[in-house]
Amino acid sequence: MISIDRPVQTADLGDVRVANRAVVLRHVRRHAPCSRADVAARTGLNKATVSSLVSELIEHGLLRETGLTENRVGRPATMLVLDGARYVGLGLQIGADELVVVAADLSGERLLTWRRAFAAALTGPEETVRALAALTRRAVTRVTGAGRTVLGLTVGVPGLVDADGAVPLALALGWRGVPLAAELRRALRDPGFPVGVDTDANLAVSAELRHGPYAGTADLIHLTGGLAVGAGLVSGGRLLRGGRGFAGEIGHLPVLAGASPSATAGLGDAACRCGRRGCLASLAGVDAVVRRLLPDAAPDAPVTDYLPEIDRIQALARAGDEPVRTGLTEIGRHLGSAVSVLVDLLDPEVVVVGGHLATLAPWLLPAARTELAARTLAPPAGVRLEASTLGSAASALGGATAALATVEAGQLPAA
Ligand SMILES: [Zn+2]
């Protein structure tokens, strides 16, 4: 609101207009098709303002008229829907054994999902930046070739990410102090759009918030599955980043403390990459799951492709293989124990697990739910623990969505 006791600055009017544009876009995204009068009635903006904002948004290709009319008394109204097909966000994701790129437009349509087998933990940051840049260039060529404009790119990393898009520490990748955003910008030779970096967990929960069956859930958590286990935390509809952006590092929560000897049998020393033992990641990370359930898998070399191993575990579990089922139940209990801490701290409505945790959910989640119910203080009926339905490219999808955030916040695209 503009204060009346100080001069009205042009910037203030600009800010108000930007905020109002975001209000109109958000309303149409949620309630389309809707008329200008509907927008005015339900947002509280006056009709002249709505009319002017809508014209501007149509001109920039962010809204379009469908020509549909509502069956109502009085003059038929022209209906509006979100357009935005012209503008694309790119999201990349550094997974345990692959790089993924997703392009999505403003209406949320996924235009491409490409994967490239890549073991970032074994190849190091320089090679990873080169591979990310190559994948980005191919995606940009495809998107711009179809007459669309790339508005931004966001990369999801399994580790800590600071405000400059640098990675101070990513244990799962063996990275320390990697200025990823700067390096990627340099490798792309000033691509003409912003390049951002975020944690894969923050991007995955953003994707859930927008695209999944729990879209719009105000108190939502996504736990990533992979070499790392990170938590993307949404509380009261807002992403919780913490003071320095490092919130959500649930992967190194000690979950073995106090566990019964039977629960720790067969785990070896449960040594974690962080130097401690019994962390969630050292028990439920994809490498830990494969090591525990398929002790014969590639004993002499590091596994660089987890998909066949996870497929095998799934097949064995389906066939009722007793050691695999027992192992999955134990891992599920550890998962439930970690989730109970999040539930007691943040009181979410839904906790969604992704990656291999989602693939193995039929065998992990029953035990995890029992453990969760036994450990949380609040009535357990109020929280759901579910598998993500967004697939293993959730973080990349969230990255593409994040890259469109400035337009969604009401800024007009420069293009
Ligand atoms: Zn650890």
Tab-separated table of C-alpha atoms and ligand atoms in Angstrom:
chain	number	residue	atom	x	y	z
A	1	MET	CA	0.000	0.000	0.000
A	2	ILE	CA	1.199	3.514	-0.750
A	3	SER	CA	1.473	5.651	2.354
A	4	ILE	CA	-0.324	8.991	2.086
A	5	ASP	CA	2.116	10.866	4.283
A	6	ARG	CA	4.999	10.734	1.851
A	7	PRO	CA	5.280	11.688	-1.796
A	8	VAL	CA	4.171	9.030	-4.249
A	9	GLN	CA	7.284	7.782	-6.008
A	10	THR	CA	7.192	6.320	-9.494
A	11	ALA	CA	8.962	3.250	-8.111
A	12	ASP	CA	6.145	2.745	-5.633
A	13	LEU	CA	3.545	2.819	-8.381
A	14	GLY	CA	5.707	0.424	-10.379
A	15	ASP	CA	5.962	-1.921	-7.406
A	16	VAL	CA	2.208	-1.843	-6.882
A	17	ARG	CA	1.641	-2.607	-10.547
A	18	VAL	CA	4.103	-5.520	-10.431
A	19	ALA	CA	2.382	-6.912	-7.339
A	20	ASN	CA	-1.060	-6.518	-8.931
A	21	ARG	CA	0.116	-8.217	-12.127
A	22	ALA	CA	1.217	-11.182	-10.006
A	23	VAL	CA	-2.195	-11.222	-8.305
A	24	VAL	CA	-3.990	-11.346	-11.673
A	25	LEU	CA	-1.674	-14.064	-13.046
A	26	ARG	CA	-2.076	-16.170	-9.930
A	27	HIS	CA	-5.841	-15.797	-9.969
A	28	VAL	CA	-6.130	-16.812	-13.623
A	29	ARG	CA	-3.754	-19.752	-13.106
A	30	ARG	CA	-5.952	-21.098	-10.327
A	31	HIS	CA	-9.397	-20.214	-11.626
A	32	ALA	CA	-9.176	-20.148	-15.435
A	33	PRO	CA	-11.215	-19.738	-17.475
A	34	CYS	CA	-12.448	-16.569	-15.818
A	35	SER	CA	-13.610	-13.154	-16.946
A	36	ARG	CA	-12.109	-9.739	-16.171
A	37	ALA	CA	-15.131	-9.109	-13.910
A	38	ASP	CA	-14.451	-12.363	-12.012
A	39	VAL	CA	-10.841	-11.328	-11.481
A	40	ALA	CA	-11.915	-7.924	-10.184
A	41	ALA	CA	-14.617	-9.378	-7.928
A	42	ARG	CA	-12.392	-12.025	-6.400
A	43	THR	CA	-9.118	-10.126	-6.051
A	44	GLY	CA	-10.545	-6.836	-4.835
A	45	LEU	CA	-8.774	-4.892	-7.614
A	46	ASN	CA	-10.967	-2.355	-9.390
A	47	LYS	CA	-12.275	-3.143	-12.870
A	48	ALA	CA	-10.285	-0.446	-14.663
A	49	THR	CA	-7.033	-1.691	-13.088
A	50	VAL	CA	-7.825	-5.289	-13.996
A	51	SER	CA	-8.677	-4.289	-17.543
A	52	SER	CA	-5.402	-2.405	-17.959
A	53	LEU	CA	-3.304	-5.201	-16.396
A	54	VAL	CA	-5.012	-7.850	-18.502
A	55	SER	CA	-4.340	-5.897	-21.726
A	56	GLU	CA	-0.667	-5.669	-20.791
A	57	LEU	CA	-0.465	-9.376	-19.923
A	58	ILE	CA	-2.168	-10.328	-23.209
A	59	GLU	CA	0.219	-8.086	-25.128
A	60	HIS	CA	3.195	-9.873	-23.528
A	61	GLY	CA	1.783	-13.293	-24.273
A	62	LEU	CA	1.107	-14.223	-20.648
A	63	LEU	CA	-2.697	-14.384	-20.864
A	64	ARG	CA	-5.043	-15.003	-23.769
A	65	GLU	CA	-8.735	-14.730	-24.434
A	66	THR	CA	-10.489	-18.009	-25.166
A	67	GLY	CA	-13.744	-16.564	-26.491
A	68	LEU	CA	-15.659	-18.884	-24.151
A	69	THR	CA	-18.530	-17.353	-22.261
A	70	GLU	CA	-19.982	-18.268	-18.942
A	71	ASN	CA	-23.612	-19.246	-18.816
A	72	ARG	CA	-24.778	-16.280	-16.806
A	73	VAL	CA	-27.434	-13.632	-16.801
A	74	GLY	CA	-26.485	-10.512	-18.743
A	75	ARG	CA	-23.871	-9.806	-21.357
A	76	PRO	CA	-21.595	-12.767	-22.190
A	77	ALA	CA	-18.068	-12.215	-20.924
A	78	THR	CA	-14.798	-12.953	-22.694
A	79	MET	CA	-12.922	-15.567	-20.742
A	80	LEU	CA	-9.216	-15.492	-19.916
A	81	VAL	CA	-6.728	-18.319	-19.580
A	82	LEU	CA	-3.033	-18.445	-18.825
A	83	ASP	CA	-0.904	-18.427	-21.966
A	84	GLY	CA	2.825	-18.272	-21.427
A	85	ALA	CA	3.687	-20.940	-24.022
A	86	ARG	CA	6.188	-18.464	-25.421
A	87	TYR	CA	8.287	-18.451	-22.234
A	88	VAL	CA	10.251	-21.379	-20.945
A	89	GLY	CA	12.172	-22.120	-17.757
A	90	LEU	CA	14.946	-24.709	-17.695
A	91	GLY	CA	15.673	-26.899	-14.689
A	92	LEU	CA	18.686	-29.151	-14.259
A	93	GLN	CA	19.334	-31.725	-11.593
A	94	ILE	CA	22.529	-33.462	-10.527
A	95	GLY	CA	21.397	-36.953	-9.530
A	96	ALA	CA	23.275	-39.926	-8.086
A	97	ASP	CA	23.954	-41.384	-11.526
A	98	GLU	CA	22.514	-38.935	-14.048
A	99	LEU	CA	22.023	-35.344	-15.099
A	100	VAL	CA	18.468	-34.336	-15.953
A	101	VAL	CA	17.140	-31.308	-17.810
A	102	VAL	CA	13.481	-30.280	-17.936
A	103	ALA	CA	11.971	-27.418	-19.920
A	104	ALA	CA	8.543	-26.194	-18.835
A	105	ASP	CA	6.448	-23.251	-19.950
A	106	LEU	CA	4.540	-20.836	-17.797
A	107	SER	CA	1.359	-22.885	-17.907
A	108	GLY	CA	3.326	-25.753	-16.367
A	109	GLU	CA	3.483	-27.875	-19.500
A	110	ARG	CA	6.648	-29.986	-19.608
A	111	LEU	CA	8.215	-29.520	-23.035
A	112	LEU	CA	11.140	-31.859	-22.666
A	113	THR	CA	12.766	-34.160	-20.089
A	114	TRP	CA	16.223	-35.397	-21.052
A	115	ARG	CA	18.531	-37.572	-19.001
A	116	ARG	CA	22.193	-38.248	-19.418
A	117	ALA	CA	23.971	-41.004	-17.493
A	118	PHE	CA	26.599	-39.234	-15.414
A	119	ALA	CA	28.281	-40.069	-12.103
A	120	ALA	CA	29.028	-36.575	-10.786
A	121	ALA	CA	30.527	-37.980	-7.572
A	122	LEU	CA	33.228	-39.762	-9.564
A	123	THR	CA	33.980	-37.115	-12.181
A	124	GLY	CA	34.342	-33.949	-10.104
A	125	PRO	CA	32.946	-30.432	-10.459
A	126	GLU	CA	34.814	-29.276	-13.587
A	127	GLU	CA	33.611	-32.156	-15.718
A	128	THR	CA	30.125	-31.820	-14.237
A	129	VAL	CA	29.939	-28.132	-15.190
A	130	ARG	CA	31.020	-29.003	-18.739
A	131	ALA	CA	28.346	-31.713	-18.985
A	132	LEU	CA	25.649	-29.420	-17.517
A	133	ALA	CA	26.594	-26.703	-20.026
A	134	ALA	CA	26.437	-29.142	-22.949
A	135	LEU	CA	23.021	-30.416	-21.852
A	136	THR	CA	21.797	-26.825	-21.405
A	137	ARG	CA	22.991	-25.777	-24.875
A	138	ARG	CA	21.114	-28.668	-26.484
A	139	ALA	CA	17.926	-27.842	-24.582
A	140	VAL	CA	18.207	-24.116	-25.424
A	141	THR	CA	18.652	-24.965	-29.105
A	142	ARG	CA	15.547	-27.146	-29.040
A	143	VAL	CA	13.429	-24.593	-27.165
A	144	THR	CA	14.470	-21.515	-29.151
A	145	GLY	CA	14.180	-23.498	-32.392
A	146	ALA	CA	10.502	-23.909	-31.554
A	147	GLY	CA	10.168	-20.120	-31.317
A	148	ARG	CA	10.203	-19.929	-27.522
A	149	THR	CA	12.282	-17.782	-25.198
A	150	VAL	CA	14.284	-19.146	-22.253
A	151	LEU	CA	13.727	-16.921	-19.219
A	152	GLY	CA	16.097	-18.660	-16.830
A	153	LEU	CA	17.840	-21.782	-15.638
A	154	THR	CA	18.045	-23.284	-12.141
A	155	VAL	CA	20.241	-26.250	-11.159
A	156	GLY	CA	19.362	-28.533	-8.244
A	157	VAL	CA	22.284	-29.866	-6.181
A	158	PRO	CA	22.261	-32.505	-3.421
A	159	GLY	CA	24.108	-30.374	-0.853
A	160	LEU	CA	24.415	-26.935	0.695
A	161	VAL	CA	23.869	-23.945	-1.598
A	162	ASP	CA	24.581	-20.360	-0.568
A	163	ALA	CA	22.940	-17.127	-1.698
A	164	ASP	CA	25.455	-16.714	-4.560
A	165	GLY	CA	24.647	-20.120	-6.027
A	166	ALA	CA	27.914	-21.591	-4.754
A	167	VAL	CA	28.106	-25.029	-3.143
A	168	PRO	CA	30.126	-24.844	0.113
A	169	LEU	CA	29.615	-28.552	0.724
A	170	ALA	CA	27.948	-31.439	-1.090
A	171	LEU	CA	29.074	-34.631	0.676
A	172	ALA	CA	27.170	-36.838	-1.769
A	173	LEU	CA	29.226	-35.393	-4.637
A	174	GLY	CA	32.457	-34.948	-2.690
A	175	TRP	CA	32.345	-31.203	-3.485
A	176	ARG	CA	33.633	-28.403	-1.288
A	177	GLY	CA	33.577	-24.728	-2.199
A	178	VAL	CA	32.351	-25.033	-5.796
A	179	PRO	CA	31.120	-21.681	-7.257
A	180	LEU	CA	28.645	-23.590	-9.412
A	181	ALA	CA	26.414	-20.756	-10.685
A	182	ALA	CA	29.440	-18.629	-11.654
A	183	GLU	CA	31.228	-21.562	-13.319
A	184	LEU	CA	28.127	-22.587	-15.259
A	185	ARG	CA	27.516	-18.989	-16.393
A	186	ARG	CA	31.106	-18.862	-17.629
A	187	ALA	CA	30.800	-22.219	-19.402
A	188	LEU	CA	27.632	-21.004	-21.128
A	189	ARG	CA	29.439	-17.781	-22.156
A	190	ASP	CA	26.800	-15.379	-20.837
A	191	PRO	CA	23.660	-17.155	-22.015
A	192	GLY	CA	21.406	-14.073	-21.851
A	193	PHE	CA	19.239	-15.469	-19.054
A	194	PRO	CA	19.762	-15.822	-15.307
A	195	VAL	CA	21.509	-18.972	-14.048
A	196	GLY	CA	20.618	-19.997	-10.503
A	197	VAL	CA	21.459	-22.881	-8.170
A	198	ASP	CA	19.356	-24.280	-5.342
A	199	THR	CA	19.231	-27.476	-3.334
A	200	ASP	CA	17.525	-30.370	-5.109
A	201	ALA	CA	15.217	-30.679	-2.077
A	202	ASN	CA	14.027	-27.043	-2.273
A	203	LEU	CA	13.354	-27.444	-5.981
A	204	ALA	CA	11.569	-30.767	-5.506
A	205	VAL	CA	9.218	-29.375	-2.862
A	206	SER	CA	8.548	-26.379	-5.120
A	207	ALA	CA	7.581	-28.821	-7.864
A	208	GLU	CA	5.265	-30.669	-5.443
A	209	LEU	CA	3.716	-27.388	-4.391
A	210	ARG	CA	2.863	-26.574	-7.994
A	211	HIS	CA	2.468	-29.813	-9.919
A	212	GLY	CA	1.898	-32.822	-7.692
A	213	PRO	CA	-1.313	-34.200	-6.170
A	214	TYR	CA	-0.472	-32.158	-3.032
A	215	ALA	CA	-0.182	-28.889	-4.975
A	216	GLY	CA	-1.226	-25.943	-2.876
A	217	THR	CA	-0.661	-27.775	0.444
A	218	ALA	CA	0.483	-25.003	2.777
A	219	ASP	CA	2.536	-27.281	5.074
A	220	LEU	CA	4.408	-29.730	2.907
A	221	ILE	CA	7.760	-31.530	3.036
A	222	HIS	CA	9.576	-33.376	0.239
A	223	LEU	CA	12.388	-35.764	1.142
A	224	THR	CA	14.737	-36.438	-1.764
A	225	GLY	CA	15.979	-39.928	-2.477
A	226	GLY	CA	19.458	-40.313	-3.896
A	227	LEU	CA	22.989	-40.393	-2.514
A	228	ALA	CA	21.880	-37.614	-0.191
A	229	VAL	CA	18.566	-37.341	1.605
A	230	GLY	CA	17.510	-33.704	1.869
A	231	ALA	CA	14.300	-32.079	3.042
A	232	GLY	CA	12.503	-29.317	1.162
A	233	LEU	CA	10.367	-27.584	3.757
A	234	VAL	CA	7.245	-25.549	3.045
A	235	SER	CA	5.553	-24.045	6.086
A	236	GLY	CA	2.542	-21.754	5.864
A	237	GLY	CA	2.907	-21.786	2.078
A	238	ARG	CA	6.505	-20.509	2.183
A	239	LEU	CA	9.761	-22.289	1.500
A	240	LEU	CA	11.891	-22.373	4.658
A	241	ARG	CA	15.500	-21.679	3.753
A	242	GLY	CA	16.904	-20.669	7.125
A	243	GLY	CA	19.293	-17.796	7.798
A	244	ARG	CA	22.022	-18.805	5.353
A	245	GLY	CA	19.972	-21.026	3.072
A	246	PHE	CA	21.150	-24.278	4.659
A	247	ALA	CA	17.888	-25.508	6.215
A	248	GLY	CA	16.635	-29.015	5.493
A	249	GLU	CA	19.840	-31.065	5.903
A	250	ILE	CA	18.003	-33.993	7.440
A	251	GLY	CA	20.358	-36.524	5.818
A	252	HIS	CA	22.826	-36.334	8.684
A	253	LEU	CA	20.323	-36.687	11.468
A	254	PRO	CA	21.555	-39.583	13.640
A	255	VAL	CA	18.777	-42.167	13.500
A	256	LEU	CA	20.598	-45.170	14.943
A	257	ALA	CA	20.968	-43.677	18.427
A	258	GLY	CA	18.796	-45.710	20.732
A	259	ALA	CA	17.896	-48.268	18.047
A	260	SER	CA	17.615	-51.859	19.210
A	261	PRO	CA	20.477	-54.270	18.384
A	262	SER	CA	18.170	-56.120	15.963
A	263	ALA	CA	17.559	-52.880	14.081
A	264	THR	CA	21.274	-52.333	13.596
A	265	ALA	CA	22.164	-55.917	12.654
A	266	GLY	CA	23.602	-56.252	9.173
A	267	LEU	CA	24.408	-52.573	8.863
A	268	GLY	CA	28.144	-52.878	9.279
A	269	ASP	CA	29.386	-49.677	10.872
A	270	ALA	CA	26.813	-47.520	8.989
A	271	ALA	CA	29.678	-45.111	8.308
A	272	CYS	CA	28.541	-41.860	6.753
A	273	ARG	CA	30.348	-39.542	4.334
A	274	CYS	CA	30.261	-36.869	7.032
A	275	GLY	CA	32.578	-38.933	9.239
A	276	ARG	CA	29.960	-39.942	11.776
A	277	ARG	CA	27.875	-43.092	11.797
A	278	GLY	CA	24.192	-43.941	11.769
A	279	CYS	CA	23.049	-40.851	9.824
A	280	LEU	CA	19.820	-41.153	7.810
A	281	ALA	CA	21.785	-40.877	4.522
A	282	SER	CA	24.101	-43.712	5.580
A	283	LEU	CA	21.052	-45.957	6.098
A	284	ALA	CA	18.508	-44.813	3.522
A	285	GLY	CA	20.630	-43.201	0.776
A	286	VAL	CA	20.461	-45.088	-2.525
A	287	ASP	CA	24.035	-46.407	-2.220
A	288	ALA	CA	23.387	-47.595	1.354
A	289	VAL	CA	20.163	-49.347	0.302
A	290	VAL	CA	21.902	-51.146	-2.572
A	291	ARG	CA	24.898	-52.089	-0.397
A	292	ARG	CA	22.656	-53.503	2.274
A	293	LEU	CA	20.102	-55.342	0.132
A	294	LEU	CA	22.361	-56.498	-2.711
A	295	PRO	CA	25.672	-57.237	-1.019
A	296	ASP	CA	26.917	-58.931	-4.187
A	297	ALA	CA	26.348	-55.857	-6.418
A	298	ALA	CA	29.624	-54.653	-7.947
A	299	PRO	CA	31.849	-55.456	-4.965
A	300	ASP	CA	35.016	-54.279	-6.741
A	301	ALA	CA	33.876	-51.050	-8.362
A	302	PRO	CA	31.666	-48.131	-7.396
A	303	VAL	CA	28.115	-48.423	-8.725
A	304	THR	CA	27.534	-45.707	-11.328
A	305	ASP	CA	24.006	-46.641	-12.369
A	306	TYR	CA	21.539	-47.413	-9.596
A	307	LEU	CA	18.476	-48.036	-11.753
A	308	PRO	CA	19.165	-51.747	-12.478
A	309	GLU	CA	19.961	-52.345	-8.792
A	310	ILE	CA	16.774	-50.646	-7.596
A	311	ASP	CA	14.832	-52.641	-10.222
A	312	ARG	CA	16.352	-55.833	-8.829
A	313	ILE	CA	15.457	-54.895	-5.263
A	314	GLN	CA	11.888	-54.167	-6.401
A	315	ALA	CA	11.652	-57.539	-8.156
A	316	LEU	CA	12.990	-59.385	-5.105
A	317	ALA	CA	10.612	-57.543	-2.783
A	318	ARG	CA	7.679	-58.361	-5.073
A	319	ALA	CA	8.719	-61.998	-5.124
A	320	GLY	CA	8.668	-62.017	-1.320
A	321	ASP	CA	12.430	-62.399	-0.818
A	322	GLU	CA	12.695	-62.456	2.975
A	323	PRO	CA	16.082	-60.730	3.547
A	324	VAL	CA	15.171	-57.930	1.118
A	325	ARG	CA	11.736	-57.428	2.680
A	326	THR	CA	13.191	-57.401	6.200
A	327	GLY	CA	15.887	-54.949	5.088
A	328	LEU	CA	13.330	-52.632	3.500
A	329	THR	CA	11.202	-52.735	6.666
A	330	GLU	CA	14.241	-51.718	8.754
A	331	ILE	CA	15.126	-48.907	6.345
A	332	GLY	CA	11.481	-47.818	6.451
A	333	ARG	CA	11.686	-47.619	10.259
A	334	HIS	CA	14.779	-45.404	10.070
A	335	LEU	CA	12.977	-43.218	7.559
A	336	GLY	CA	9.920	-42.975	9.824
A	337	SER	CA	12.130	-42.094	12.755
A	338	ALA	CA	13.712	-39.194	10.820
A	339	VAL	CA	10.323	-38.042	9.530
A	340	SER	CA	8.981	-37.968	13.101
A	341	VAL	CA	11.548	-35.270	13.945
A	342	LEU	CA	10.366	-33.164	11.002
A	343	VAL	CA	6.745	-33.739	11.976
A	344	ASP	CA	7.321	-32.714	15.591
A	345	LEU	CA	9.247	-29.617	14.464
A	346	LEU	CA	7.071	-28.390	11.611
A	347	ASP	CA	3.683	-30.112	11.876
A	348	PRO	CA	3.253	-30.687	8.112
A	349	GLU	CA	0.074	-31.958	6.476
A	350	VAL	CA	1.949	-34.152	4.013
A	351	VAL	CA	5.485	-35.542	3.802
A	352	VAL	CA	6.344	-36.791	0.324
A	353	VAL	CA	9.353	-39.003	-0.433
A	354	GLY	CA	11.033	-38.967	-3.850
A	355	GLY	CA	13.704	-40.786	-5.867
A	356	HIS	CA	14.434	-44.401	-4.865
A	357	LEU	CA	12.422	-43.882	-1.666
A	358	ALA	CA	9.335	-43.386	-3.869
A	359	THR	CA	10.198	-46.390	-6.069
A	360	LEU	CA	10.522	-48.618	-2.994
A	361	ALA	CA	7.624	-46.959	-1.155
A	362	PRO	CA	5.303	-50.023	-1.117
A	363	TRP	CA	7.800	-51.768	1.189
A	364	LEU	CA	9.301	-48.759	2.994
A	365	LEU	CA	6.289	-46.645	3.871
A	366	PRO	CA	4.167	-49.098	5.919
A	367	ALA	CA	7.029	-49.506	8.417
A	368	ALA	CA	7.856	-45.795	8.213
A	369	ARG	CA	4.241	-44.862	9.030
A	370	THR	CA	4.169	-47.208	12.034
A	371	GLU	CA	7.410	-45.722	13.337
A	372	LEU	CA	6.142	-42.189	12.709
A	373	ALA	CA	2.930	-42.884	14.623
A	374	ALA	CA	4.887	-44.368	17.531
A	375	ARG	CA	7.340	-41.466	17.797
A	376	THR	CA	5.404	-38.246	17.161
A	377	LEU	CA	3.721	-36.513	20.032
A	378	ALA	CA	0.921	-34.927	18.010
A	379	PRO	CA	-1.939	-37.193	16.916
A	380	PRO	CA	-0.466	-39.077	13.927
A	381	ALA	CA	-3.747	-39.112	12.022
A	382	GLY	CA	-3.153	-35.510	10.951
A	383	VAL	CA	-0.051	-36.178	8.853
A	384	ARG	CA	0.302	-38.218	5.679
A	385	LEU	CA	3.505	-39.888	4.524
A	386	GLU	CA	3.304	-40.591	0.796
A	387	ALA	CA	5.414	-41.381	-2.267
A	388	SER	CA	5.962	-38.606	-4.784
A	389	THR	CA	4.225	-39.095	-8.118
A	390	LEU	CA	6.456	-36.611	-9.933
A	391	GLY	CA	9.085	-39.194	-10.833
A	392	SER	CA	12.832	-38.853	-10.568
A	393	ALA	CA	12.948	-35.489	-12.382
A	394	ALA	CA	11.061	-33.614	-9.627
A	395	SER	CA	13.987	-31.313	-8.813
A	396	ALA	CA	14.585	-30.463	-12.476
A	397	LEU	CA	10.875	-29.688	-12.862
A	398	GLY	CA	11.075	-27.467	-9.776
A	399	GLY	CA	14.134	-25.782	-11.294
A	400	ALA	CA	12.222	-24.983	-14.474
A	401	THR	CA	9.379	-23.564	-12.373
A	402	ALA	CA	11.799	-21.507	-10.261
A	403	ALA	CA	13.318	-20.030	-13.410
A	404	LEU	CA	9.905	-18.555	-14.257
A	405	ALA	CA	9.429	-17.060	-10.790
A	406	THR	CA	10.177	-13.432	-11.716
A	407	VAL	CA	7.424	-13.433	-14.336
A	408	GLU	CA	5.041	-15.081	-11.917
A	409	ALA	CA	5.959	-12.400	-9.396
A	410	GLY	CA	4.662	-9.825	-11.868
A	411	GLN	CA	7.787	-8.742	-13.778
A	412	LEU	CA	7.235	-8.527	-17.509
A	413	PRO	CA	9.614	-10.639	-19.582
A	414	ALA	CA	12.242	-8.565	-21.342
A	415	ALA	CA	11.822	-10.539	-24.539
B	1	ZN	ZN	26.311	-38.164	8.044
